Amino acid sequence: MSDTPTDQDARLRSEIDRAAAEYDAYVAELTADPAADTDDHIAAAVAALTDTDLPADRRAEVLRRSRPVLVSTGRGIDCLLRVVGERANDPALRTAALAGLRAAAFFVDTFAPYRTAYRDLLRDLLTDDVAGLRKRAVSTLANEHDPVLQQTLTEGLDGAGTLPVDRATAIRALAEDDHLDNVPRLRELLGSDSPDERQEAIRHLASYPEARGIVEAALRDRDEYRAVRQQGAASLRALDPDRFREVAKEIAADAGEHDDVRTVSLTALQHLGDTEQVYGDDAFLDRVREIRDEGAAPQAAAAARTMLDRRPGR
Amino acid sequence: MTAARRPPVADVGSQVDALRGAPGGAEELVALLPESSPLFDGRDAPEAARIRGYVLAAFAGTGLPDAALPYVRESLETGADADEIAGAAIGLRAHPDPPADVVAALGPAARHLTAIDATVTFASYRPSWPYENPTTGMREVVTTLAALAGSHPAARAALLDLAGQARRLSASARTQVEGAVAALPAGAPEPPHPCCSPAAEVPGTVATGPVLLEDQDGAVTGFDEFVRGHRSVVTFFYTRCDNPYKCSATVTRLAALARALHERGPAVRIAGITYDPAFDRPARLRTYGVDRGLRFGPDVRFFRAVSGFDVLRERFALGVSYGASTVGRHRIELHVLDDGGRVAASFTRVGWEPDEVLAALAEPRGR
């Protein structure tokens, strides 16, 4: 017998009531007070989290279950900062507390008084023993274009200091700020064995007009992974839409090119950018008619038919 | 339109530090402030902000001359970096009697810092973390406000405004503000003469050489062709400016100016020209303007220089520097041209309001 909406609603309400009851029971147990209010809860949670005699797994449970009040109150945020900052604490506890701080940052007004202390903490984490904390700190500080991070990574990449993360991650972190001189480092990333890293390099190179040739080369490289070529297309289109259109035409018309790549090119020409120019290019449309009849490239042929069917004024 | 990629100039820090206690050091520090200073050439934007803050803080050792005041005001009003704002606040304390408009800029600085404050230091130019002698932008701004609150109503008002937002301040900043408020003496009269009048310099004749422009729709025209025969407003910006108080605010105000001009009748041409012509292609220019309320038309256009940007740069003495890839640092910049293409008034470095530009347009030519 299938659930009716009424059944589903009743079941949902029951689940909510059960979760609320469990939560209340947890707070009562934590505070040893069945009538505990939010302030009591926060006080008890802070006491537990900062009690170094308490087993790490118990403290982690308190953090997990009390997280809503910790991330939305000043006392809770202050506690989380202390938990992360205490290097003797269990790494998993510190990591969970750092995740809590990232959530707390969205409570803009409540978090405002702690923003500078949070950034200081993240800067401290760049030299932490726990790799996962260093990596998270790098990620957050990179989004902020933090000068301490940028100097640390630049010096590390130049061999004048210690990198807090691997070289590829450092390059990607610096590339978050397109006002830096990132092209030489992104060229290095482009030489990586990892297609994901090459794709990221191409993505970031879309911010640098002088890299137009590089992204075009990635788009044209038949031996390159599809995702990297696709990114090359997106980056070239961002840098130089006119040049992208010409390259896409060449790829679409190239019988030696992969069928799926030709198809994507035709689709992009049909839908993106200056379609008036595309449909106004009689020589290219003649070639599209030939592609329509290419048995060896069925996907491209189908895309060509669609493109011709949708020609304006037809 | 970027500087050639070259090794950094010899130690910026040493150059600035040497001037701190040197005879004539203040004047030499002033010479380092403009964007055209060799100190900024080839510097990326983050480093350019650091340089500006470090130079301004250095005036603490020399005293702050009047010539530095427009730069202090600029950094306080539109700085988006704790380093730069802190340096400006420190430098301002070294002036014997700062003008009211510069002091008033501490208010916006404090507001901006509630979102962007960070720990900074001026113990050395390129410090390592953890910092020696750390401070924060807010601490320096509040210190300056407290020092000036007895003699400047604007400082008093800004301090009281901060006290009203105490819940957004760190505990240490809150304590500092509360202490400063408690120590406030009775009110003071408004000090005289602003440092930086809105309708600033009126430079000499500025002719233009051949400059080819492409607009937001891909149409090409010459700069002379666009401005000659019409009164014009020319401003400069770039779409990936990450300082919300500069380019984005400029274009938003430009949109308001365009609406006001449209209502008044006879066409005044408006040209927004990008500092970043290689990156700011037509579609990007169009989106940037539309997103900020600008209505494009035959007399209101955004441009990138297809050729001749260096001519514009020289002829308008643009306050812009370039890093390896894009703009390093730039000032707010708007010029009113007469119908001969000559600059009749300029609004540079200090923010402008549409009414002020309208007033400049209403001035008789050749004032």
XYZ file of C-alpha atoms in Angstrom, chain A residues 109 112-113 115-116 119-120 123-124 148 150-151 177-181 183 206-210 238-241, chain B residues 5 44-46 115 117-119 126-127 129 131 167-170 238 240 242 278-279 281 284 324-327:
54
model
C 26.853 39.908 12.599
C 32.085 39.984 13.060
C 33.914 40.441 16.402
C 36.781 37.650 12.199
C 40.277 38.959 12.855
C 42.061 34.877 10.306
C 44.943 34.895 12.791
C 47.447 31.904 9.547
C 48.752 29.970 12.552
C 50.295 36.097 4.725
C 50.242 34.557 -0.557
C 53.684 35.399 0.780
C 43.785 35.893 -6.966
C 43.976 36.844 -10.624
C 45.882 40.014 -9.781
C 48.985 37.948 -9.032
C 51.575 36.896 -11.583
C 50.927 32.493 -15.516
C 41.128 32.256 -18.581
C 42.049 35.324 -16.537
C 45.193 36.065 -18.510
C 44.947 37.405 -22.077
C 48.574 36.511 -22.675
C 36.101 33.867 -22.096
C 39.351 35.383 -23.350
C 38.533 35.877 -27.013
C 35.048 34.966 -28.237
C 57.571 41.001 -16.216
C 50.850 43.182 -8.427
C 47.796 44.669 -6.748
C 48.326 43.058 -3.303
C 34.306 43.387 7.328
C 40.103 44.005 9.269
C 43.216 41.910 9.759
C 46.355 41.814 11.844
C 57.983 41.898 4.336
C 57.351 40.409 7.775
C 54.051 35.343 10.519
C 54.128 39.277 13.266
C 28.576 44.498 19.093
C 30.358 44.091 15.738
C 33.759 44.953 17.215
C 36.267 42.584 18.726
C 38.342 47.940 -15.191
C 38.042 42.894 -12.461
C 38.336 43.858 -6.663
C 43.214 42.999 -23.358
C 40.826 41.398 -20.864
C 36.324 42.730 -24.300
C 32.367 42.000 -20.575
C 52.764 41.464 -14.565
C 49.256 40.589 -15.664
C 46.851 43.415 -14.952
C 46.326 46.631 -13.031
